[in-house]
Amino acid sequence: MSLRFPDPAQRAAIAAAAKQAGVSMQEYILSAAYDRATAVEQRFLEGFKTSMARSSAAFAAEPSSLDPSAEQRAAEQEARQELEHQERGHAA
């Protein structure tokens, strides 16, 4: 792995951190990249779990709170029939 740093101060800081950790610069950089990638993955998984919980709650809701009552279904059907009747009247 070729390590090139345009900023000598950055290279020195990374070299010092790697030395303090007791690992090579390559190992230090790869470990940092892995840690960052797994942190991103964890944030994604937490968001996904939150989304799944929200979806699950919506599907677990009582059917009576989601399904319209018989009266509401009848009113909707009557309104639909009125609209269809009006559309036929305008088409003629």
CSV table of C-alpha atoms in Angstrom, one decimal:
chain,number,residue,atom,x,y,z
A,1,MET,CA,0.0,0.0,0.0
A,2,SER,CA,1.5,3.3,-1.1
A,3,LEU,CA,0.9,6.1,1.4
A,4,ARG,CA,1.2,9.6,0.0
A,5,PHE,CA,0.4,12.7,2.0
A,6,PRO,CA,0.6,16.1,0.3
A,7,ASP,CA,0.7,17.6,3.8
A,8,PRO,CA,3.8,16.7,5.8
A,9,ALA,CA,2.1,17.7,9.0
A,10,GLN,CA,-0.7,15.2,8.4
A,11,ARG,CA,1.8,12.4,7.7
A,12,ALA,CA,3.6,13.2,10.9
A,13,ALA,CA,0.4,13.3,12.9
A,14,ILE,CA,-0.7,9.9,11.5
A,15,ALA,CA,2.8,8.4,12.0
A,16,ALA,CA,2.8,9.6,15.7
A,17,ALA,CA,-0.6,8.2,16.3
A,18,ALA,CA,0.3,4.9,14.7
A,19,LYS,CA,3.5,4.7,16.8
A,20,GLN,CA,1.6,5.5,20.0
A,21,ALA,CA,-0.9,2.7,19.1
A,22,GLY,CA,2.0,0.3,18.4
A,23,VAL,CA,1.0,-0.4,14.8
A,24,SER,CA,2.3,0.4,11.3
A,25,MET,CA,0.9,3.4,9.5
A,26,GLN,CA,-0.9,1.1,7.0
A,27,GLU,CA,-2.5,-0.8,9.8
A,28,TYR,CA,-3.5,2.4,11.7
A,29,ILE,CA,-5.1,3.9,8.5
A,30,LEU,CA,-6.9,0.6,7.6
A,31,SER,CA,-8.2,0.3,11.2
A,32,ALA,CA,-9.5,3.9,11.2
A,33,ALA,CA,-11.2,3.3,7.8
A,34,TYR,CA,-12.8,0.1,9.1
A,35,ASP,CA,-14.0,1.8,12.3
A,36,ARG,CA,-15.5,4.6,10.2
A,37,ALA,CA,-17.2,2.2,7.8
A,38,THR,CA,-18.7,0.2,10.7
A,39,ALA,CA,-19.9,3.4,12.4
A,40,VAL,CA,-21.7,4.3,9.2
A,41,GLU,CA,-23.2,0.8,9.0
A,42,GLN,CA,-24.4,1.0,12.6
A,43,ARG,CA,-26.1,4.4,11.9
A,44,PHE,CA,-27.8,2.9,8.9
A,45,LEU,CA,-28.9,-0.2,10.8
A,46,GLU,CA,-30.3,1.9,13.7
A,47,GLY,CA,-32.3,4.0,11.2
A,48,PHE,CA,-33.5,0.9,9.4
A,49,LYS,CA,-34.7,-0.7,12.8
A,50,THR,CA,-36.5,2.5,13.7
A,51,SER,CA,-38.2,2.5,10.3
A,52,MET,CA,-39.2,-1.2,10.7
A,53,ALA,CA,-40.6,-0.5,14.1
A,54,ARG,CA,-42.7,2.4,12.7
A,55,SER,CA,-44.0,0.2,9.9
A,56,SER,CA,-44.7,-2.7,12.2
A,57,ALA,CA,-46.7,-0.4,14.5
A,58,ALA,CA,-48.8,0.7,11.5
A,59,PHE,CA,-49.5,-2.8,10.5
A,60,ALA,CA,-50.3,-3.9,14.0
A,61,ALA,CA,-52.9,-1.2,14.5
A,62,GLU,CA,-56.4,-2.3,15.3
A,63,PRO,CA,-58.4,-3.1,12.1
A,64,SER,CA,-61.3,-1.1,13.5
A,65,SER,CA,-59.1,2.0,13.5
A,66,LEU,CA,-58.1,1.5,9.9
A,67,ASP,CA,-61.2,0.0,8.3
A,68,PRO,CA,-64.1,2.3,7.6
A,69,SER,CA,-67.4,1.5,9.3
A,70,ALA,CA,-70.3,0.1,7.4
A,71,GLU,CA,-71.9,3.5,7.4
A,72,GLN,CA,-68.8,5.1,6.0
A,73,ARG,CA,-68.5,2.5,3.3
A,74,ALA,CA,-72.1,3.0,2.3
A,75,ALA,CA,-71.7,6.8,2.2
A,76,GLU,CA,-68.5,6.4,0.1
A,77,GLN,CA,-70.3,4.0,-2.3
A,78,GLU,CA,-73.3,6.4,-2.6
A,79,ALA,CA,-70.9,9.3,-3.3
A,80,ARG,CA,-69.1,7.3,-5.9
A,81,GLN,CA,-72.4,6.4,-7.6
A,82,GLU,CA,-73.4,10.0,-7.6
A,83,LEU,CA,-70.1,11.0,-9.2
A,84,GLU,CA,-70.5,8.3,-11.9
A,85,HIS,CA,-74.0,9.4,-12.6
A,86,GLN,CA,-72.9,13.0,-12.9
A,87,GLU,CA,-70.1,12.0,-15.3
A,88,ARG,CA,-72.5,10.1,-17.5
A,89,GLY,CA,-74.8,13.1,-17.6
A,90,HIS,CA,-71.9,15.3,-18.7
A,91,ALA,CA,-70.7,12.8,-21.3
A,92,ALA,CA,-74.1,12.6,-23.0
